[in-house]
Amino acid sequence: MVVGVIAFGIHGHRYGHGFTPVRWRRRRTALAEVTERVLVGEPGDEVLRLIAHRLRELLGADLARIMVLEPGDVLAVRATDGTPDAIPRGLLTPGGSAPARRAIRAGRPTVSGGEPERPNLFGLFRRVPHDTALACVLDAPLLVRGQTAGVIEVATRRGGRRLTRADVKTVRMFAEPAGLAVARLRGREQLRRVAATAAAAAGQGSVRRALDSLAAAAVARTTAASCTVYLLEPGPGAVLRMAGGGHGHTPPSRGTALEAIAGATPVIRHGGTGTREAPARGAVAAWPLLRGTTVIGAMCCHFPAGRRPGETDMAVLEVIAGHAACAVETDRQRAAARETAVREERQRVSRELHDSVSQALYGIALGARTARELLERDLAEPTGVVELAQLAEPIEYIRRLADVAIAETRTLLCQLRPESLEAEGLVAALTQHVETLRDRYGITAEATFGSEPETTPEAKHALYRIAQESLHNIAKHSRARNVTLHLLSGPDTVTLTVADDGVGFDSQGTFPGHLGLLSMHERAREVGGTLLVDSRPGQGSRIRATVPAEP
């Protein structure tokens, strides 16, 4: 204990501006405040601003700022404390501090313009160019996992106090929590970039491409050498299928993946040291991919020999694993939705065939049987003109039913694959559909389309399907005699209106169509549009779909 007191006394005597008990308590209080902010998880920018403020107060400086090394070896100022007239110019402008660069190259604190009590002791005080309005500039590098990540810089103006070795020691004490704050700041930025990568991957459509993008992000944003995503195959047993990543040399990791899946928790296997027979192996970390409480796969990352995942790596990889699970779940939901849509469409076509084509074919078969019976009777007995006239009647009936069956088949084919929409455009496809409505159901249809609208193919397809469903419901349910269709192109929107004078319905209730009102709303919403429905029982209906025009 005596040794500590003597050492402190020598330290205070050794430096002209040594620590008095008051300054020592102020430094201890400020350091405790900063440490507490770091421990409670306060955002990195807030911690850096607090450090800059406390250092300027403790050292009696005119300026304190913290700069962080960004990609491309660019210094970015993340925290500044000081009056505007104390902000240095010239070589000390943000990102271009010559003293800061000197401290980074030296890997230790440097002071420019300070006067040492022992000349050039350990080369700490050097005169380097800086703003002539400043008397002294102190720079101390910040380390994150042994690598320089930024600089703390403190400066005083002419006429102010000169910075001493005691001040260097104070700055060094704050450099450690500042480094932790920079690490947290980088971690948050990594997560933001991962989120952007995940959003871009989600828009790629293919789950394989999405998982490849996320695996590449895991390697780019962490110290991992490779990343592989495995998915559990449906069925008995734990059968894994590689679904993404795995580029380059990827050691076997299915065992670690199965451990993470079995325990539904991350698993880390540290690598071993190399021998003559086997090279050194790096760590392998696996995260389960969870869909609710169900494990659907695992993400495995391999690290270089002798390396282990750090805290930042763990946080980033956990987030990426979550995005990978979301990508797989989204793809499965889309596949289920597509399967449901296909099943519903098959059911609709089945009903249409039963209600129209099959009935027509049954009538054709019945008419042919009648004609055959008349023919057999006439062959057995002498025929006359009256008998021949009787034979012509069922043949004419067969011809009419065949025409109806052909028309019904063409209508169904048009609904299943509107080739005119792709080849000739929306106006031609709607015109063809209106003509089919007139011919098939005898409904008076008035159409005003104008020129081909300027919008995206997806929006045209949505408008066509909305019109198709509306006309289908009018023909089947509304008992309408008149229908009007209008397609209006404006500077920013394209609007389709379908109205009828039928029995109407309660638009606040369930739409009496096959796909339903919700389906038409979803079609419009998927292309950034809206759908408005106005209908009352006994007063007909009016449906208005609006989609954005193509810029």
Coordinates of C-alpha atoms in Angstrom, one line a residue:
M1 CA 0.0 0.0 0.0
V2 CA 2.9 2.4 0.8
V3 CA 4.4 1.6 -2.6
G4 CA 1.2 2.8 -4.2
V5 CA 1.2 6.1 -2.4
I6 CA 4.9 6.7 -3.1
A7 CA 4.5 5.9 -6.8
F8 CA 1.5 8.3 -7.0
G9 CA 3.5 11.0 -5.3
I10 CA 6.4 10.5 -7.7
H11 CA 4.0 10.5 -10.7
G12 CA 2.5 13.8 -9.5
H13 CA 5.9 15.3 -9.0
R14 CA 7.3 13.9 -12.2
Y15 CA 4.9 15.8 -14.5
G16 CA 4.3 19.5 -14.2
H17 CA 0.6 19.0 -14.6
G18 CA 0.4 15.9 -12.5
F19 CA -2.7 14.5 -10.8
T20 CA -3.9 16.2 -7.7
P21 CA -6.4 14.2 -5.6
V22 CA -9.2 16.4 -7.0
R23 CA -8.3 15.7 -10.6
W24 CA -7.8 12.0 -9.8
R25 CA -11.4 11.8 -8.3
R26 CA -12.8 13.6 -11.3
R27 CA -11.1 11.2 -13.7
R28 CA -12.3 8.2 -11.8
T29 CA -15.9 9.5 -11.7
A30 CA -15.9 10.3 -15.4
L31 CA -14.3 6.9 -16.3
A32 CA -16.9 5.1 -14.1
E33 CA -19.7 7.0 -15.9
V34 CA -18.4 6.0 -19.3
T35 CA -17.9 2.4 -18.3
E36 CA -21.5 2.2 -17.0
R37 CA -22.8 3.6 -20.3
V38 CA -20.9 0.9 -22.2
L39 CA -22.1 -1.9 -19.9
V40 CA -25.8 -1.0 -20.2
G41 CA -25.5 -1.1 -23.9
E42 CA -25.9 2.5 -24.8
P43 CA -25.5 3.2 -28.6
G44 CA -21.8 3.7 -29.6
D45 CA -22.3 7.2 -30.9
E46 CA -23.7 8.4 -27.6
V47 CA -20.8 6.8 -25.7
L48 CA -18.3 8.5 -28.0
R49 CA -19.9 11.9 -27.5
L50 CA -19.8 11.4 -23.8
I51 CA -16.1 10.5 -23.9
A52 CA -15.2 13.5 -26.0
H53 CA -17.1 15.8 -23.6
R54 CA -15.5 14.3 -20.5
L55 CA -12.0 14.4 -21.9
R56 CA -12.3 18.0 -22.9
E57 CA -13.4 18.9 -19.4
L58 CA -10.7 16.8 -17.6
L59 CA -7.9 18.1 -19.7
G60 CA -9.1 21.7 -20.0
A61 CA -8.8 21.4 -23.7
D62 CA -10.6 23.5 -26.4
L63 CA -11.5 20.6 -28.6
A64 CA -11.9 16.8 -28.2
R65 CA -13.1 14.5 -31.0
I66 CA -13.1 10.9 -31.9
M67 CA -12.5 9.6 -35.4
V68 CA -13.2 6.2 -36.8
L69 CA -11.5 4.4 -39.6
E70 CA -14.0 3.6 -42.3
P71 CA -13.5 1.3 -45.4
G72 CA -11.0 2.7 -47.8
D73 CA -8.8 4.0 -44.9
V74 CA -11.0 7.1 -44.5
L75 CA -11.1 8.9 -41.1
A76 CA -14.7 9.8 -40.2
V77 CA -15.4 12.1 -37.2
R78 CA -18.1 10.4 -35.1
A79 CA -18.0 12.7 -32.0
T80 CA -16.9 16.3 -31.4
D81 CA -16.9 18.5 -28.3
G82 CA -15.8 22.1 -28.3
T83 CA -16.8 25.6 -29.2
P84 CA -17.2 26.4 -32.9
D85 CA -14.2 28.8 -32.9
A86 CA -12.1 26.0 -31.5
I87 CA -12.7 23.6 -34.4
P88 CA -9.4 23.3 -36.2
R89 CA -8.9 24.0 -39.9
G90 CA -6.4 23.0 -42.5
L91 CA -4.7 19.7 -41.8
L92 CA -7.1 19.0 -38.9
T93 CA -10.3 19.1 -41.0
P94 CA -12.5 16.0 -40.5
G95 CA -10.9 12.9 -42.0
G96 CA -7.6 14.7 -42.8
S97 CA -5.8 15.1 -39.5
A98 CA -2.0 14.8 -40.0
P99 CA -1.4 14.2 -36.3
A100 CA -4.1 11.5 -36.2
R101 CA -2.5 9.7 -39.2
R102 CA 0.9 9.9 -37.4
A103 CA -0.6 8.3 -34.3
I104 CA -2.1 5.5 -36.4
R105 CA 1.2 4.8 -38.1
A106 CA 3.1 4.8 -34.8
G107 CA 0.5 2.6 -33.0
R108 CA 0.8 4.8 -29.9
P109 CA -0.1 8.2 -28.6
T110 CA 1.6 11.2 -30.1
V111 CA 1.6 14.9 -29.1
S112 CA 2.4 17.6 -31.6
G113 CA 3.4 21.1 -30.3
G114 CA 3.8 20.0 -26.7
E115 CA 6.9 20.8 -24.6
P116 CA 8.4 17.9 -22.8
E117 CA 10.0 18.4 -19.5
R118 CA 12.6 15.8 -20.6
P119 CA 13.3 16.5 -24.3
N120 CA 12.1 13.8 -26.7
L121 CA 11.7 11.2 -24.0
F122 CA 10.8 8.0 -25.9
G123 CA 9.9 10.3 -28.8
L124 CA 6.5 11.1 -27.4
F125 CA 6.5 14.8 -28.2
R126 CA 7.2 15.7 -31.8
R127 CA 6.5 18.8 -33.8
V128 CA 4.4 18.1 -36.8
P129 CA 2.4 20.6 -38.9
H130 CA -0.9 21.5 -37.5
D131 CA -3.2 24.5 -37.4
T132 CA -1.2 27.6 -36.2
A133 CA -4.1 28.6 -34.0
L134 CA -3.5 25.5 -31.8
A135 CA -0.9 25.1 -29.2
C136 CA -0.9 21.4 -28.8
V137 CA -2.6 18.3 -30.3
L138 CA -2.8 14.9 -28.7
D139 CA -3.8 11.8 -30.6
A140 CA -4.2 8.3 -29.2
P141 CA -5.2 5.3 -31.4
L142 CA -8.2 3.1 -30.6
L143 CA -7.9 -0.6 -30.8
V144 CA -10.6 -3.1 -31.6
R145 CA -9.5 -6.8 -31.3
G146 CA -5.8 -5.7 -31.7
Q147 CA -6.5 -3.6 -34.8
T148 CA -6.5 0.2 -35.0
A149 CA -10.1 1.3 -35.5
G150 CA -9.8 5.1 -34.9
V151 CA -8.2 7.9 -33.0
I152 CA -9.0 10.1 -30.0
E153 CA -7.8 13.7 -30.6
V154 CA -7.6 16.5 -28.0
A155 CA -6.3 20.0 -28.9
T156 CA -5.7 23.3 -27.1
R157 CA -5.5 26.8 -28.6
R158 CA -2.7 29.3 -28.4
G159 CA -2.5 30.7 -25.0
G160 CA -4.0 27.6 -23.4
R161 CA -2.3 24.9 -21.4
R162 CA 0.1 22.5 -23.1
L163 CA -0.7 18.8 -22.9
T164 CA 1.5 16.6 -20.7
R165 CA 2.3 12.9 -20.2
A166 CA -0.4 12.8 -17.5
D167 CA -2.9 13.9 -20.1
V168 CA -1.7 11.1 -22.4
K169 CA -2.3 8.6 -19.6
T170 CA -5.8 10.0 -19.1
V171 CA -6.6 9.7 -22.8
R172 CA -5.3 6.2 -22.8
M173 CA -7.6 5.2 -20.0
F174 CA -10.6 6.4 -22.0
A175 CA -9.3 4.7 -25.2
E176 CA -10.4 1.2 -24.0
P177 CA -14.2 2.1 -23.5
A178 CA -14.0 4.2 -26.7
G179 CA -12.7 1.1 -28.6
L180 CA -15.6 -0.9 -27.2
A181 CA -18.0 1.8 -28.3
V182 CA -16.5 1.8 -31.8
A183 CA -16.8 -2.0 -31.9
R184 CA -20.5 -1.7 -30.9
L185 CA -20.9 1.0 -33.5
R186 CA -19.4 -1.2 -36.2
G187 CA -21.6 -4.1 -35.1
R188 CA -24.7 -2.0 -35.5
E189 CA -23.6 -0.9 -38.9
Q190 CA -22.8 -4.5 -39.9
L191 CA -26.3 -5.5 -38.8
R192 CA -27.8 -2.7 -40.9
R193 CA -25.8 -3.8 -43.9
V194 CA -26.9 -7.4 -43.3
A195 CA -30.5 -6.3 -43.1
A196 CA -30.0 -4.5 -46.5
T197 CA -28.5 -7.6 -47.9
A198 CA -31.3 -9.7 -46.6
A199 CA -33.9 -7.3 -48.1
A200 CA -32.1 -7.5 -51.4
A201 CA -31.9 -11.3 -51.2
A202 CA -35.6 -11.6 -50.4
G203 CA -36.4 -9.7 -53.6
Q204 CA -34.4 -12.2 -55.7
G205 CA -37.3 -14.7 -55.8
S206 CA -35.2 -17.9 -55.7
V207 CA -34.5 -19.1 -52.1
R208 CA -31.2 -20.6 -53.3
R209 CA -30.0 -17.1 -54.5
A210 CA -31.3 -15.6 -51.3
L211 CA -29.4 -18.1 -49.1
D212 CA -26.3 -17.7 -51.3
S213 CA -26.4 -13.9 -50.7
L214 CA -26.8 -14.3 -47.0
A215 CA -23.9 -16.8 -46.8
A216 CA -21.7 -14.4 -48.8
A217 CA -22.7 -11.6 -46.4
A218 CA -21.7 -13.8 -43.4
V219 CA -18.2 -14.3 -44.8
A220 CA -17.9 -10.6 -45.8
R221 CA -19.1 -9.2 -42.5
T222 CA -17.3 -11.5 -40.1
T223 CA -14.0 -13.3 -39.8
A224 CA -15.5 -16.6 -41.1
A225 CA -13.8 -18.2 -44.1
S226 CA -17.0 -19.9 -45.5
C227 CA -20.6 -20.4 -44.7
T228 CA -23.1 -23.1 -45.6
V229 CA -26.9 -23.3 -45.1
Y230 CA -28.5 -26.8 -44.6
L231 CA -32.2 -27.5 -44.6
L232 CA -34.0 -30.6 -43.1
E233 CA -35.6 -32.7 -45.7
P234 CA -39.2 -33.7 -44.9
G235 CA -39.8 -37.3 -43.9
P236 CA -38.4 -39.6 -41.2
G237 CA -34.9 -39.2 -39.9
A238 CA -32.7 -36.1 -39.9
V239 CA -31.6 -35.8 -43.6
L240 CA -29.8 -32.6 -44.4
R241 CA -29.7 -30.9 -47.8
M242 CA -27.2 -28.1 -48.6
A243 CA -29.4 -25.2 -49.7
G244 CA -27.0 -22.3 -49.9
G245 CA -23.5 -21.0 -49.6
G246 CA -20.7 -23.6 -49.4
H247 CA -18.6 -21.9 -52.0
G248 CA -14.8 -22.7 -52.1
H249 CA -13.2 -25.2 -49.7
T250 CA -15.8 -26.1 -47.0
P251 CA -14.9 -28.8 -44.6
P252 CA -17.6 -31.3 -43.5
S253 CA -19.9 -29.7 -41.0
R254 CA -23.1 -31.8 -41.0
G255 CA -22.3 -33.2 -37.6
T256 CA -22.2 -29.7 -36.0
A257 CA -25.3 -28.7 -37.9
L258 CA -27.2 -31.8 -36.6
E259 CA -26.1 -30.9 -33.1
A260 CA -27.5 -27.4 -33.4
I261 CA -30.7 -28.8 -34.9
A262 CA -31.1 -31.4 -32.2
G263 CA -30.6 -28.9 -29.4
A264 CA -32.3 -25.9 -31.1
T265 CA -29.4 -23.8 -29.9
P266 CA -26.1 -22.5 -31.3
V267 CA -23.1 -24.9 -31.2
I268 CA -19.4 -23.9 -31.4
R269 CA -16.7 -26.4 -31.9
H270 CA -13.2 -25.0 -31.5
G271 CA -10.5 -26.2 -33.9
G272 CA -7.5 -28.2 -33.0
T273 CA -3.8 -27.6 -33.4
G274 CA -2.0 -29.0 -36.4
T275 CA 0.1 -32.1 -36.5
R276 CA 2.3 -33.7 -39.1
E277 CA -0.5 -36.0 -40.1
A278 CA -3.3 -33.4 -40.0
P279 CA -3.3 -29.6 -40.5
A280 CA -4.7 -27.2 -37.9
R281 CA -8.4 -26.7 -38.0
G282 CA -10.4 -23.6 -37.3
A283 CA -13.6 -23.3 -35.2
V284 CA -17.0 -24.3 -36.6
A285 CA -20.1 -22.5 -35.4
A286 CA -23.7 -23.6 -36.2
W287 CA -27.0 -21.8 -35.7
P288 CA -30.4 -23.5 -35.9
L289 CA -32.9 -22.0 -38.3
L290 CA -36.1 -21.7 -36.4
R291 CA -39.6 -21.3 -37.7
G292 CA -41.5 -20.5 -34.5
T293 CA -40.5 -23.4 -32.3
T294 CA -39.7 -25.8 -35.2
V295 CA -36.1 -26.2 -36.4
I296 CA -36.0 -26.3 -40.2
G297 CA -32.3 -26.3 -40.8
A298 CA -28.9 -24.9 -39.7
M299 CA -26.3 -22.4 -40.8
C300 CA -22.7 -23.4 -40.3
C301 CA -19.7 -21.1 -40.5
H302 CA -16.0 -22.2 -40.7
F303 CA -13.2 -20.0 -39.4
P304 CA -9.5 -20.0 -40.4
A305 CA -7.1 -22.2 -38.4
G306 CA -6.4 -20.7 -35.0
R307 CA -9.4 -18.3 -35.2
R308 CA -12.6 -18.3 -33.1
P309 CA -15.7 -16.2 -33.6
G310 CA -15.7 -13.0 -31.5
E311 CA -18.7 -11.4 -29.9
T312 CA -19.3 -9.2 -32.9
D313 CA -19.1 -12.2 -35.2
M314 CA -21.6 -14.1 -33.0
A315 CA -24.1 -11.2 -33.0
V316 CA -23.9 -10.7 -36.8
L317 CA -24.1 -14.4 -37.6
E318 CA -27.1 -14.8 -35.3
V319 CA -28.9 -12.1 -37.2
I320 CA -28.0 -13.6 -40.6
A321 CA -29.3 -17.0 -39.4
G322 CA -32.6 -15.3 -38.5
H323 CA -32.8 -13.8 -42.0
A324 CA -32.0 -17.1 -43.6
A325 CA -34.9 -18.8 -41.6
C326 CA -37.2 -16.0 -42.7
A327 CA -36.1 -16.4 -46.4
V328 CA -36.9 -20.1 -46.2
E329 CA -40.2 -19.6 -44.5
T330 CA -41.2 -16.9 -47.0
D331 CA -40.3 -19.2 -49.9
R332 CA -42.4 -22.0 -48.4
Q333 CA -45.3 -19.7 -47.8
R334 CA -45.1 -18.5 -51.4
A335 CA -45.0 -22.1 -52.6
A336 CA -48.0 -23.0 -50.5
A337 CA -49.9 -19.9 -51.8
R338 CA -49.0 -20.9 -55.4
E339 CA -50.2 -24.5 -54.8
T340 CA -53.4 -23.2 -53.2
A341 CA -54.0 -20.9 -56.2
V342 CA -53.4 -23.7 -58.7
R343 CA -55.7 -26.0 -56.8
E344 CA -58.5 -23.3 -56.7
E345 CA -58.0 -22.6 -60.4
R346 CA -58.3 -26.3 -61.2
Q347 CA -61.5 -26.5 -59.2
R348 CA -62.9 -23.5 -61.0
V349 CA -62.0 -25.0 -64.4
S350 CA -63.5 -28.3 -63.3
R351 CA -66.8 -26.6 -62.4
E352 CA -66.8 -24.6 -65.6
L353 CA -66.3 -27.8 -67.6
H354 CA -69.0 -29.5 -65.7
D355 CA -71.5 -26.6 -66.1
S356 CA -70.8 -25.9 -69.8
V357 CA -68.7 -28.1 -71.9
S358 CA -69.7 -31.4 -70.3
Q359 CA -73.4 -30.5 -70.5
A360 CA -73.0 -29.6 -74.2
L361 CA -71.2 -32.9 -74.9
Y362 CA -73.9 -34.8 -73.1
G363 CA -76.5 -33.1 -75.3
I364 CA -74.4 -34.0 -78.4
A365 CA -74.3 -37.7 -77.3
L366 CA -78.0 -37.7 -76.7
G367 CA -78.8 -36.1 -80.1
A368 CA -76.5 -38.6 -81.9
R369 CA -78.2 -41.5 -80.2
T370 CA -81.6 -40.2 -81.3
A371 CA -80.4 -39.7 -84.8
R372 CA -79.0 -43.3 -84.9
E373 CA -82.3 -44.8 -83.6
L374 CA -84.2 -42.9 -86.3
L375 CA -81.7 -44.1 -88.9
E376 CA -81.9 -47.7 -87.8
R377 CA -85.7 -47.5 -87.9
D378 CA -85.7 -46.1 -91.5
L379 CA -83.3 -48.7 -92.6
A380 CA -85.6 -51.4 -91.4
E381 CA -88.7 -49.8 -93.1
P382 CA -89.2 -47.8 -96.3
T383 CA -88.4 -44.2 -95.7
G384 CA -90.2 -41.2 -96.9
V385 CA -89.8 -37.4 -96.9
V386 CA -91.4 -37.1 -93.4
E387 CA -88.9 -39.6 -91.9
L388 CA -85.9 -37.8 -93.4
A389 CA -87.2 -34.5 -91.9
Q390 CA -87.3 -36.2 -88.5
L391 CA -83.7 -37.3 -89.0
A392 CA -82.5 -33.8 -89.8
E393 CA -83.9 -32.3 -86.5
P394 CA -81.5 -34.2 -84.1
I395 CA -78.6 -33.6 -86.4
E396 CA -79.2 -29.8 -86.3
Y397 CA -79.5 -30.1 -82.5
I398 CA -76.1 -31.8 -82.4
R399 CA -74.6 -29.0 -84.6
R400 CA -75.8 -26.3 -82.3
L401 CA -74.5 -28.0 -79.2
A402 CA -71.1 -28.6 -80.9
D403 CA -70.9 -24.8 -81.6
V404 CA -71.7 -24.1 -78.0
A405 CA -69.0 -26.5 -76.7
I406 CA -66.4 -25.0 -79.0
A407 CA -67.3 -21.5 -77.8
E408 CA -67.1 -22.6 -74.1
T409 CA -63.7 -24.3 -74.7
R410 CA -62.3 -21.2 -76.3
T411 CA -63.6 -19.1 -73.4
L412 CA -61.9 -21.4 -70.9
L413 CA -58.6 -21.4 -72.8
C414 CA -58.7 -17.6 -72.9
Q415 CA -59.2 -17.4 -69.2
L416 CA -56.4 -19.9 -68.5
R417 CA -53.9 -18.3 -70.8
P418 CA -54.8 -14.8 -72.2
E419 CA -52.3 -14.8 -75.0
S420 CA -53.8 -11.6 -76.4
L421 CA -52.7 -9.8 -73.3
E422 CA -49.0 -10.6 -73.9
A423 CA -49.1 -10.3 -77.7
E424 CA -51.6 -7.5 -78.3
G425 CA -51.9 -5.7 -75.0
L426 CA -54.6 -5.0 -72.3
V427 CA -57.1 -3.3 -74.6
A428 CA -57.2 -6.2 -77.1
A429 CA -57.5 -8.7 -74.3
L430 CA -60.4 -6.8 -72.6
T431 CA -62.1 -6.4 -76.0
Q432 CA -62.0 -10.1 -76.6
H433 CA -63.4 -10.8 -73.2
V434 CA -66.3 -8.4 -73.7
E435 CA -67.1 -10.0 -77.0
T436 CA -67.1 -13.4 -75.3
L437 CA -69.5 -12.0 -72.6
R438 CA -71.9 -10.8 -75.3
D439 CA -71.9 -14.0 -77.3
R440 CA -72.0 -16.5 -74.4
Y441 CA -74.5 -14.8 -72.1
G442 CA -76.3 -12.3 -74.3
I443 CA -75.5 -9.4 -72.0
T444 CA -75.4 -5.9 -73.5
A445 CA -71.8 -4.7 -72.9
E446 CA -70.6 -1.2 -73.6
A447 CA -66.8 -0.8 -73.5
T448 CA -64.7 2.4 -73.7
F449 CA -61.0 1.6 -73.6
G450 CA -59.0 4.2 -75.6
S451 CA -55.4 3.7 -76.3
E452 CA -53.1 1.1 -74.7
P453 CA -52.3 2.3 -71.1
E454 CA -48.7 3.1 -70.1
T455 CA -48.1 0.9 -67.1
T456 CA -46.1 -2.2 -66.1
P457 CA -46.9 -5.7 -67.4
E458 CA -47.7 -6.8 -63.9
A459 CA -50.2 -4.0 -63.5
K460 CA -51.9 -4.9 -66.9
H461 CA -52.1 -8.5 -65.8
A462 CA -53.7 -7.4 -62.5
L463 CA -56.3 -5.2 -64.3
Y464 CA -57.1 -8.0 -66.7
R465 CA -57.7 -10.5 -63.9
I466 CA -59.8 -8.0 -62.0
A467 CA -62.0 -7.4 -65.1
Q468 CA -62.2 -11.1 -65.7
E469 CA -63.4 -11.9 -62.2
S470 CA -65.8 -9.0 -62.2
L471 CA -67.4 -10.1 -65.5
H472 CA -67.5 -13.7 -64.4
N473 CA -69.4 -12.8 -61.3
I474 CA -71.7 -10.5 -63.2
A475 CA -72.6 -13.3 -65.7
K476 CA -73.0 -16.0 -63.0
H477 CA -74.6 -14.1 -60.1
S478 CA -75.9 -10.6 -60.9
R479 CA -78.6 -11.3 -63.5
A480 CA -77.6 -8.1 -65.1
R481 CA -78.8 -7.0 -68.6
N482 CA -76.3 -4.2 -69.1
V483 CA -72.6 -3.9 -68.3
T484 CA -70.2 -1.0 -68.9
L485 CA -66.4 -1.1 -68.9
H486 CA -64.1 2.0 -68.9
L487 CA -60.3 2.1 -69.1
L488 CA -58.9 5.5 -68.4
S489 CA -55.2 6.5 -68.6
G490 CA -54.1 9.5 -66.6
P491 CA -50.7 11.1 -66.0
D492 CA -50.0 9.1 -62.9
T493 CA -52.7 6.3 -62.8
V494 CA -54.6 3.9 -64.9
T495 CA -58.2 3.2 -63.8
L496 CA -60.5 0.4 -64.8
T497 CA -64.2 0.7 -64.0
V498 CA -66.8 -2.2 -64.3
A499 CA -70.4 -1.5 -63.6
D500 CA -73.7 -3.5 -64.0
D501 CA -77.4 -3.1 -63.4
G502 CA -77.9 -6.4 -61.7
V503 CA -79.2 -7.5 -58.3
G504 CA -76.2 -6.1 -56.4
F505 CA -74.8 -7.3 -53.1
D506 CA -73.6 -6.1 -49.7
S507 CA -70.1 -4.9 -50.4
Q508 CA -69.4 -5.0 -46.7
G509 CA -70.0 -8.7 -46.6
T510 CA -68.6 -11.7 -48.5
F511 CA -68.3 -11.1 -52.3
P512 CA -70.3 -13.8 -54.1
G513 CA -67.5 -14.7 -56.6
H514 CA -65.1 -17.6 -56.7
L515 CA -61.9 -15.7 -55.9
G516 CA -63.8 -13.2 -53.7
L517 CA -63.5 -9.6 -53.1
L518 CA -60.3 -10.1 -51.0
S519 CA -58.6 -11.7 -54.0
M520 CA -59.3 -8.6 -56.2
H521 CA -58.1 -6.3 -53.4
E522 CA -54.8 -8.3 -53.2
R523 CA -54.3 -8.2 -57.0
A524 CA -54.5 -4.4 -56.9
R525 CA -52.4 -4.1 -53.8
E526 CA -49.6 -6.3 -55.2
V527 CA -48.9 -3.8 -58.0
G528 CA -49.3 -0.7 -55.7
G529 CA -52.9 0.0 -56.6
T530 CA -56.3 0.2 -54.9
L531 CA -59.7 -1.3 -55.4
L532 CA -63.0 0.4 -54.5
V533 CA -66.4 -1.5 -54.5
D534 CA -69.7 0.2 -54.4
S535 CA -72.8 -2.0 -54.4
R536 CA -76.1 -2.4 -52.6
P537 CA -78.8 -5.1 -52.9
G538 CA -81.1 -4.3 -55.8
Q539 CA -78.9 -1.4 -57.1
G540 CA -76.3 -3.1 -59.2
S541 CA -72.5 -2.8 -58.5
R542 CA -69.5 -0.7 -59.5
I543 CA -65.9 -1.8 -59.1
R544 CA -63.0 0.6 -59.7
A545 CA -59.4 -0.6 -59.8
T546 CA -56.6 2.0 -59.9
V547 CA -52.9 1.2 -60.5
P548 CA -49.9 3.4 -61.0
A549 CA -48.9 4.5 -64.5
E550 CA -45.4 3.6 -65.6
P551 CA -43.1 6.6 -65.1

